[in-house]
Amino acid sequence: VQCALSQWDKEPHEALDNYWKPIGIMGVDRDGDPVIWDRIGQGHVPSLLRLGERWPVKHEIFVQECFMASLERSRQQHPQGGGGYQFTVIIDLDGLNASHADRHGLAMYKVLTRIGADHYPEIVKRIIVVRAPWIFPLIWRIVQTFMDKGTVEKVKIVGDKDAYRAVSQCVSEEQIPKALGGRKVLDGDDWCGSVVP
C-alpha cells in the first residue's frame, strides 16, 4: 500500500482538489476511525465540467486510493483494532448553489459516486451533512438516487443550529475545525485549509 500511489503524478490531482471536491482526511472519530471533511459546497462545477469525463474519473480513483491508503495506515497504527476500517464523513454544504444543480454536473457526480460505491464499498460508517442551503433538498432528491440504499441510510442531515452538536457526538471538539464550532485551527485557518482545501 505504501507504494500504491507512488506511480501517480500527484500535482495535478492536488491542484484539482481546490475546485473538485475540496476534501481532506483529518483526525479521528470517537471510535478511532479517520474523518473525511468534505466541502463540496466550495466545489466549482463549471471547472469540473470543462475537464471532460476522463480526467475527473481518474481523479476520483486517485482520491479513493488515497482514502484506502489512509485506512491501511490507520490499521497499521492500531494493530490491535480500534480504528482504520471505516470513515466518518462530514459534508459541509456551505456555498452550495444553483451551479451544483446543473444537469451535466449531476450526471458527472453520478459517475463519480458510482466509482466509490462499486469499487470501494462499505468504507463509510456515517455521513453527517451540515449547513445545507435552500437548494439542497432539490439536489438531494436527485443525488440519493445515485447512492446505494445502505449508504443513504447512513446519511444524517442536520440544520445549522444542530451542526456542531451532531458532529461533536462523533468527533471530539479538539478535532473539529473552528469553522464548524470546534477548536482545530491550522496555520491561522479556521477550516484547516492546508488539509481540507
Coordinates of N, CA and C in Angstrom, one line a residue:
V1 N 0.8 -1.2 0.0 CA 0.0 0.0 0.0 C 0.9 1.2 0.0
Q2 N 2.0 1.2 0.7 CA 2.9 2.4 0.8 C 3.3 2.8 -0.6
C3 N 3.4 1.9 -1.5 CA 3.9 2.2 -2.9 C 2.8 2.4 -3.9
A4 N 1.5 2.1 -3.5 CA 0.4 2.1 -4.4 C 0.2 3.4 -5.1
L5 N 0.4 4.5 -4.4 CA 0.2 5.8 -5.0 C 1.4 6.4 -5.6
S6 N 2.6 5.8 -5.5 CA 3.8 6.4 -6.0 C 3.9 6.5 -7.5
Q7 N 3.1 5.7 -8.2 CA 3.1 5.8 -9.6 C 2.2 7.0 -10.2
W8 N 1.5 7.6 -9.3 CA 0.6 8.7 -9.8 C 1.4 10.0 -9.7
D9 N 1.1 10.9 -10.7 CA 1.6 12.2 -10.7 C 0.6 13.0 -9.8
K10 N 1.0 13.3 -8.6 CA 0.1 13.9 -7.6 C -0.2 15.3 -7.8
E11 N 0.7 16.1 -8.4 CA 0.5 17.5 -8.6 C -0.8 17.9 -9.2
P12 N -1.2 17.4 -10.4 CA -2.4 17.8 -11.0 C -3.6 17.4 -10.1
H13 N -3.6 16.3 -9.4 CA -4.7 15.9 -8.6 C -4.8 16.9 -7.4
E14 N -3.7 17.3 -6.8 CA -3.7 18.2 -5.7 C -4.2 19.6 -6.1
A15 N -3.9 20.0 -7.4 CA -4.3 21.3 -7.9 C -5.8 21.2 -8.1
L16 N -6.4 20.1 -8.6 CA -7.8 20.0 -8.8 C -8.6 20.0 -7.5
D17 N -8.0 19.6 -6.4 CA -8.7 19.5 -5.1 C -9.4 20.8 -4.7
N18 N -8.8 21.9 -5.1 CA -9.3 23.2 -4.7 C -10.6 23.5 -5.5
Y19 N -10.9 22.8 -6.6 CA -12.1 23.0 -7.4 C -13.1 21.9 -7.3
W20 N -12.6 20.7 -7.2 CA -13.5 19.5 -7.1 C -12.8 18.4 -6.4
K21 N -13.3 17.8 -5.5 CA -14.1 18.3 -4.4 C -13.1 18.7 -3.3
P22 N -13.2 19.9 -2.7 CA -12.3 20.2 -1.6 C -12.6 19.3 -0.5
I23 N -11.6 18.4 -0.3 CA -11.8 17.3 0.7 C -10.5 16.9 1.4
G24 N -10.6 16.5 2.6 CA -9.3 16.1 3.3 C -9.6 15.1 4.4
I25 N -8.6 14.4 4.8 CA -8.7 13.5 6.0 C -8.0 14.1 7.1
M26 N -8.7 14.3 8.2 CA -8.1 15.0 9.4 C -8.7 14.5 10.7
G27 N -7.9 13.9 11.5 CA -8.3 13.5 12.8 C -9.0 12.1 12.8
V28 N -9.6 11.8 13.9 CA -10.3 10.5 14.1 C -11.6 10.8 14.8
D29 N -12.6 9.8 14.6 CA -13.8 10.0 15.3 C -13.7 9.3 16.7
R30 N -14.7 9.2 17.4 CA -14.6 8.7 18.8 C -14.4 7.2 18.8
D31 N -14.5 6.5 17.7 CA -14.1 5.1 17.6 C -12.7 4.9 17.2
G32 N -12.0 6.0 16.8 CA -10.6 5.9 16.4 C -10.5 5.7 14.8
D33 N -11.6 5.9 14.1 CA -11.6 5.8 12.7 C -11.3 7.2 12.1
P34 N -10.6 7.3 10.9 CA -10.4 8.6 10.3 C -11.6 9.3 9.9
V35 N -11.5 10.7 9.9 CA -12.6 11.5 9.5 C -12.3 12.2 8.2
I36 N -13.3 12.1 7.2 CA -13.2 12.9 6.0 C -14.0 14.1 6.1
W37 N -13.4 15.3 5.8 CA -14.1 16.5 5.8 C -14.3 16.9 4.3
D38 N -15.5 17.0 3.9 CA -15.8 17.3 2.5 C -16.5 18.6 2.4
R39 N -16.0 19.5 1.7 CA -16.5 20.9 1.5 C -17.1 21.0 0.1
I40 N -17.9 20.1 -0.3 CA -18.4 20.1 -1.7 C -19.1 21.4 -2.1
G41 N -19.7 22.1 -1.1 CA -20.3 23.4 -1.4 C -19.3 24.4 -2.0
Q42 N -18.0 24.2 -1.7 CA -17.0 25.1 -2.3 C -16.5 24.6 -3.6
G43 N -16.9 23.4 -4.1 CA -16.5 22.9 -5.4 C -17.0 23.7 -6.5
H44 N -16.3 23.8 -7.6 CA -16.6 24.7 -8.7 C -17.0 23.8 -9.9
V45 N -18.3 23.5 -10.0 CA -18.8 22.6 -11.0 C -18.5 23.0 -12.4
P46 N -18.5 24.3 -12.8 CA -18.2 24.6 -14.2 C -16.7 24.2 -14.6
S47 N -15.8 24.4 -13.6 CA -14.4 24.0 -13.8 C -14.3 22.4 -14.0
L48 N -15.1 21.7 -13.2 CA -15.1 20.2 -13.4 C -15.6 19.8 -14.7
L49 N -16.6 20.5 -15.2 CA -17.2 20.1 -16.5 C -16.3 20.4 -17.7
R50 N -15.5 21.5 -17.5 CA -14.6 21.8 -18.6 C -13.5 20.7 -18.8
L51 N -13.3 19.9 -17.8 CA -12.3 18.8 -17.9 C -12.7 17.6 -18.7
G52 N -14.0 17.6 -19.1 CA -14.4 16.3 -19.7 C -14.7 15.3 -18.7
E53 N -14.9 14.0 -19.1 CA -15.2 13.0 -18.2 C -14.0 12.2 -17.7
R54 N -13.0 12.0 -18.6 CA -11.9 11.1 -18.3 C -11.1 11.6 -17.1
W55 N -10.7 12.9 -17.1 CA -9.9 13.4 -16.0 C -10.5 13.3 -14.6
P56 N -11.8 13.8 -14.5 CA -12.5 13.6 -13.2 C -12.6 12.2 -12.7
V57 N -12.8 11.3 -13.6 CA -12.9 9.8 -13.2 C -11.5 9.4 -12.7
K58 N -10.4 9.7 -13.4 CA -9.1 9.4 -12.9 C -8.8 10.0 -11.6
H59 N -9.3 11.3 -11.4 CA -9.1 12.0 -10.1 C -9.9 11.3 -9.0
E60 N -11.1 10.9 -9.3 CA -11.9 10.2 -8.3 C -11.2 8.9 -7.8
I61 N -10.7 8.2 -8.8 CA -9.9 6.9 -8.4 C -8.7 7.3 -7.6
F62 N -8.0 8.3 -7.9 CA -6.9 8.8 -7.1 C -7.3 9.1 -5.7
V63 N -8.4 9.8 -5.5 CA -8.9 10.2 -4.2 C -9.3 9.0 -3.4
Q64 N -10.0 8.0 -4.1 CA -10.4 6.8 -3.4 C -9.2 6.0 -3.0
E65 N -8.2 5.9 -3.8 CA -7.0 5.2 -3.4 C -6.3 5.9 -2.2
C66 N -6.3 7.2 -2.2 CA -5.7 7.9 -1.0 C -6.5 7.5 0.2
F67 N -7.8 7.5 0.1 CA -8.7 7.1 1.2 C -8.3 5.7 1.7
M68 N -8.1 4.7 0.8 CA -7.8 3.4 1.1 C -6.4 3.3 1.8
A69 N -5.5 4.1 1.3 CA -4.1 4.1 1.9 C -4.2 4.7 3.3
S70 N -5.1 5.7 3.5 CA -5.2 6.3 4.8 C -5.8 5.2 5.8
L71 N -6.8 4.5 5.3 CA -7.4 3.4 6.2 C -6.3 2.4 6.6
E72 N -5.5 2.0 5.6 CA -4.5 1.0 5.8 C -3.4 1.5 6.8
R73 N -3.1 2.8 6.7 CA -2.1 3.4 7.6 C -2.7 3.4 9.0
S74 N -4.0 3.7 9.1 CA -4.7 3.7 10.4 C -4.7 2.3 11.0
R75 N -4.9 1.3 10.2 CA -5.0 -0.1 10.7 C -3.6 -0.5 11.2
Q76 N -2.5 -0.1 10.5 CA -1.2 -0.4 10.9 C -0.8 0.3 12.2
Q77 N -1.3 1.5 12.4 CA -1.0 2.2 13.6 C -1.8 1.7 14.8
H78 N -2.9 0.9 14.5 CA -3.7 0.3 15.6 C -3.8 -1.2 15.3
P79 N -2.7 -2.0 15.4 CA -2.8 -3.4 15.0 C -3.7 -4.2 15.9
Q80 N -4.0 -3.7 17.1 CA -4.9 -4.5 18.0 C -6.4 -4.1 17.8
G81 N -6.7 -3.4 16.7 CA -8.1 -3.0 16.4 C -8.3 -1.6 16.9
G82 N -9.5 -1.1 16.9 CA -9.8 0.2 17.4 C -9.7 1.3 16.4
G83 N -9.7 1.0 15.1 CA -9.7 2.1 14.1 C -9.2 1.7 12.8
G84 N -9.5 2.4 11.8 CA -9.0 2.2 10.4 C -9.8 1.3 9.5
Y85 N -11.1 1.1 9.8 CA -11.9 0.2 9.0 C -12.9 0.9 8.2
Q86 N -13.4 2.1 8.7 CA -14.4 2.9 8.0 C -14.2 4.4 8.4
F87 N -14.7 5.2 7.5 CA -14.6 6.6 7.7 C -15.9 7.2 8.3
T88 N -15.8 8.3 9.1 CA -16.9 9.2 9.3 C -16.7 10.3 8.3
V89 N -17.7 10.7 7.6 CA -17.7 11.7 6.6 C -18.5 12.9 7.1
I90 N -17.9 14.1 7.1 CA -18.6 15.3 7.5 C -18.7 16.1 6.2
I91 N -19.9 16.4 5.7 CA -20.1 17.2 4.4 C -20.6 18.5 4.8
D92 N -19.8 19.6 4.5 CA -20.2 21.0 4.7 C -20.7 21.5 3.4
L93 N -22.0 21.9 3.3 CA -22.6 22.3 2.1 C -22.6 23.8 2.0
D94 N -21.9 24.5 2.9 CA -21.8 26.0 2.8 C -21.3 26.3 1.4
G95 N -22.0 27.2 0.7 CA -21.6 27.6 -0.7 C -22.3 26.8 -1.8
L96 N -23.0 25.8 -1.5 CA -23.7 25.0 -2.5 C -24.7 26.0 -3.2
N97 N -24.8 26.0 -4.5 CA -25.6 26.9 -5.2 C -26.2 26.3 -6.5
A98 N -26.9 27.0 -7.3 CA -27.6 26.5 -8.4 C -26.6 25.8 -9.4
S99 N -25.3 26.2 -9.5 CA -24.4 25.6 -10.4 C -24.2 24.1 -10.0
H100 N -24.4 23.8 -8.8 CA -24.3 22.4 -8.3 C -25.5 21.5 -8.8
A101 N -26.6 22.2 -9.3 CA -27.8 21.5 -9.8 C -27.8 21.4 -11.3
D102 N -26.7 21.8 -11.9 CA -26.6 21.7 -13.4 C -26.7 20.2 -13.8
R103 N -27.5 19.9 -14.8 CA -27.8 18.5 -15.1 C -26.5 17.8 -15.6
H104 N -25.6 18.5 -16.3 CA -24.4 17.9 -16.7 C -23.5 17.6 -15.5
G105 N -23.5 18.5 -14.5 CA -22.7 18.3 -13.3 C -23.2 17.2 -12.5
L106 N -24.6 17.1 -12.4 CA -25.2 16.0 -11.7 C -24.9 14.6 -12.4
A107 N -24.9 14.6 -13.7 CA -24.5 13.4 -14.4 C -23.1 13.0 -14.1
M108 N -22.2 14.0 -14.1 CA -20.8 13.7 -13.7 C -20.7 13.2 -12.3
Y109 N -21.4 13.8 -11.4 CA -21.4 13.4 -10.0 C -21.9 12.0 -9.8
K110 N -22.9 11.6 -10.6 CA -23.4 10.2 -10.6 C -22.3 9.2 -11.0
V111 N -21.5 9.5 -12.0 CA -20.4 8.7 -12.5 C -19.4 8.5 -11.3
L112 N -19.0 9.7 -10.7 CA -18.0 9.7 -9.7 C -18.5 9.0 -8.4
T113 N -19.8 9.1 -8.1 CA -20.3 8.5 -6.9 C -20.3 7.0 -7.1
R114 N -20.6 6.5 -8.3 CA -20.7 5.1 -8.5 C -19.3 4.4 -8.5
I115 N -18.2 5.2 -8.8 CA -16.9 4.7 -8.6 C -16.6 4.2 -7.2
G116 N -17.0 5.1 -6.3 CA -16.8 4.8 -4.9 C -17.7 3.7 -4.4
A117 N -18.9 3.7 -4.8 CA -19.9 2.7 -4.4 C -19.5 1.3 -5.0
D118 N -19.1 1.3 -6.2 CA -18.9 0.0 -6.9 C -17.5 -0.6 -6.6
H119 N -16.5 0.2 -6.4 CA -15.2 -0.3 -6.3 C -14.5 -0.1 -4.9
Y120 N -15.2 0.7 -4.1 CA -14.6 0.9 -2.7 C -15.8 0.8 -1.8
P121 N -16.5 -0.3 -1.7 CA -17.7 -0.4 -0.9 C -17.5 -0.5 0.6
E122 N -18.5 0.0 1.3 CA -18.5 -0.2 2.8 C -17.3 0.5 3.5
I123 N -16.8 1.5 3.0 CA -15.7 2.2 3.8 C -16.3 3.4 4.5
V124 N -17.5 3.7 4.4 CA -18.2 4.8 5.1 C -19.0 4.3 6.2
K125 N -18.8 4.8 7.4 CA -19.5 4.4 8.6 C -20.8 5.3 8.7
R126 N -20.6 6.6 8.6 CA -21.7 7.5 8.7 C -21.3 8.8 7.9
I127 N -22.4 9.5 7.5 CA -22.2 10.7 6.8 C -23.1 11.8 7.5
I128 N -22.5 12.9 7.9 CA -23.2 13.9 8.6 C -23.1 15.2 7.6
V129 N -24.3 15.6 7.2 CA -24.4 16.7 6.2 C -24.8 18.0 7.0
V130 N -24.0 19.0 6.9 CA -24.2 20.3 7.7 C -24.3 21.5 6.8
R131 N -25.0 22.5 7.3 CA -25.1 23.8 6.6 C -25.7 23.7 5.2
A132 N -26.7 23.0 5.1 CA -27.4 22.8 3.8 C -28.2 24.1 3.4
P133 N -28.0 24.6 2.3 CA -28.7 25.8 1.8 C -30.0 25.5 1.2
W134 N -30.8 26.5 0.8 CA -32.1 26.3 0.2 C -32.2 25.3 -0.9
I135 N -31.2 25.2 -1.7 CA -31.2 24.4 -2.9 C -31.0 22.9 -2.6
F136 N -30.5 22.6 -1.5 CA -30.1 21.2 -1.2 C -31.2 20.2 -1.3
P137 N -32.4 20.5 -0.8 CA -33.5 19.4 -1.0 C -33.7 19.0 -2.4
L138 N -33.6 20.0 -3.3 CA -33.8 19.6 -4.8 C -32.6 18.7 -5.2
I139 N -31.4 19.1 -4.9 CA -30.2 18.3 -5.3 C -30.2 17.0 -4.6
W140 N -30.6 16.9 -3.3 CA -30.6 15.6 -2.6 C -31.6 14.6 -3.2
R141 N -32.8 15.1 -3.6 CA -33.7 14.2 -4.2 C -33.1 13.5 -5.4
I142 N -32.3 14.2 -6.2 CA -31.6 13.6 -7.3 C -30.4 12.7 -6.9
V143 N -29.6 13.3 -6.1 CA -28.3 12.6 -5.7 C -28.5 11.3 -5.0
Q144 N -29.5 11.2 -4.1 CA -29.7 10.0 -3.4 C -30.1 8.8 -4.3
T145 N -30.6 9.1 -5.5 CA -30.9 8.0 -6.4 C -29.6 7.4 -7.0
F146 N -28.5 8.1 -6.8 CA -27.2 7.6 -7.3 C -26.5 6.6 -6.3
M147 N -27.0 6.7 -5.1 CA -26.4 6.0 -4.0 C -27.1 4.7 -3.7
D148 N -26.3 3.8 -3.1 CA -26.9 2.5 -2.6 C -27.8 2.8 -1.4
K149 N -28.8 2.0 -1.2 CA -29.8 2.2 -0.2 C -29.1 2.3 1.2
G150 N -28.1 1.4 1.4 CA -27.4 1.3 2.7 C -26.6 2.6 2.9
T151 N -26.1 3.2 1.9 CA -25.4 4.5 2.1 C -26.3 5.6 2.4
V152 N -27.5 5.7 1.7 CA -28.5 6.7 2.0 C -28.9 6.6 3.5
E153 N -29.0 5.4 4.0 CA -29.4 5.2 5.4 C -28.4 5.7 6.4
K154 N -27.1 5.8 5.9 CA -26.1 6.3 6.8 C -26.0 7.9 6.9
V155 N -26.8 8.5 6.0 CA -26.8 10.0 5.9 C -27.7 10.6 7.0
K156 N -27.1 11.6 7.7 CA -27.8 12.3 8.7 C -27.7 13.8 8.3
I157 N -28.8 14.5 8.0 CA -28.8 15.9 7.6 C -29.3 16.7 8.8
V158 N -28.5 17.7 9.1 CA -28.8 18.5 10.3 C -28.8 20.0 9.9
G159 N -29.7 20.7 10.6 CA -29.8 22.1 10.4 C -28.6 22.9 11.0
D160 N -28.5 24.1 10.6 CA -27.3 25.0 11.1 C -27.2 24.9 12.6
K161 N -28.3 25.1 13.3 CA -28.3 25.1 14.8 C -27.8 23.8 15.4
D162 N -28.0 22.7 14.7 CA -27.6 21.4 15.3 C -26.3 20.9 14.7
A163 N -25.6 21.6 13.8 CA -24.4 21.1 13.2 C -23.3 20.7 14.1
Y164 N -22.9 21.6 15.0 CA -21.8 21.3 16.0 C -22.2 20.1 16.9
R165 N -23.4 20.2 17.4 CA -23.8 19.1 18.3 C -23.8 17.7 17.6
A166 N -24.3 17.7 16.3 CA -24.3 16.4 15.6 C -22.8 15.9 15.3
V167 N -22.0 16.8 14.9 CA -20.6 16.5 14.6 C -19.9 16.1 15.9
S168 N -20.1 16.8 17.0 CA -19.3 16.6 18.2 C -19.8 15.3 18.9
Q169 N -20.9 14.7 18.5 CA -21.3 13.4 19.0 C -20.4 12.3 18.5
C170 N -19.8 12.6 17.4 CA -18.9 11.6 16.7 C -17.4 11.9 16.7
V171 N -17.1 13.2 16.8 CA -15.8 13.7 16.7 C -15.5 14.7 17.9
S172 N -14.4 14.5 18.5 CA -14.1 15.4 19.7 C -13.9 16.9 19.2
E173 N -14.2 17.8 20.1 CA -14.1 19.2 19.9 C -12.7 19.6 19.4
E174 N -11.7 19.0 19.9 CA -10.3 19.3 19.5 C -10.0 19.0 18.0
Q175 N -10.8 18.1 17.5 CA -10.6 17.7 16.1 C -11.5 18.3 15.1
I176 N -12.5 19.1 15.6 CA -13.5 19.7 14.7 C -12.9 21.1 14.3
P177 N -12.9 21.4 13.0 CA -12.4 22.7 12.6 C -13.2 23.8 13.3
K178 N -12.5 24.9 13.6 CA -13.2 26.0 14.2 C -14.3 26.6 13.4
A179 N -14.2 26.5 12.1 CA -15.3 26.9 11.2 C -16.6 26.2 11.5
L180 N -16.6 25.0 12.1 CA -17.8 24.3 12.4 C -18.0 24.3 13.9
G181 N -17.4 25.2 14.7 CA -17.6 25.3 16.1 C -16.6 24.6 17.0
G182 N -15.6 23.9 16.4 CA -14.6 23.2 17.2 C -13.5 24.0 17.6
R183 N -12.3 23.4 17.9 CA -11.1 24.1 18.3 C -10.0 24.0 17.3
K184 N -10.1 23.2 16.3 CA -9.0 22.9 15.4 C -8.8 24.1 14.4
V185 N -7.6 24.6 14.5 CA -7.1 25.7 13.6 C -5.7 25.3 13.1
L186 N -5.5 25.4 11.8 CA -4.2 25.1 11.2 C -3.7 26.4 10.5
D187 N -2.5 26.8 10.7 CA -1.9 28.0 10.1 C -2.9 29.2 10.1
G188 N -3.6 29.4 11.2 CA -4.5 30.5 11.3 C -5.8 30.4 10.5
D189 N -6.0 29.2 9.9 CA -7.2 29.0 9.1 C -8.2 28.2 9.8
D190 N -9.4 28.8 10.0 CA -10.5 28.1 10.8 C -11.0 26.8 10.1
W191 N -10.7 26.7 8.8 CA -11.2 25.5 8.1 C -10.0 24.5 7.9
C192 N -8.8 24.9 8.4 CA -7.7 24.0 8.3 C -7.4 23.7 6.8
G193 N -7.3 24.8 6.0 CA -7.2 24.7 4.6 C -6.0 24.0 4.1
S194 N -4.9 23.8 4.9 CA -3.8 23.1 4.4 C -4.0 21.6 4.3
V195 N -5.1 21.2 5.0 CA -5.5 19.8 5.0 C -6.9 19.6 4.2
V196 N -7.8 20.5 4.5 CA -9.1 20.5 3.9 C -9.2 21.8 3.0
P197 N -8.9 21.7 1.7 CA -8.9 22.9 0.9 C -10.2 23.7 0.9

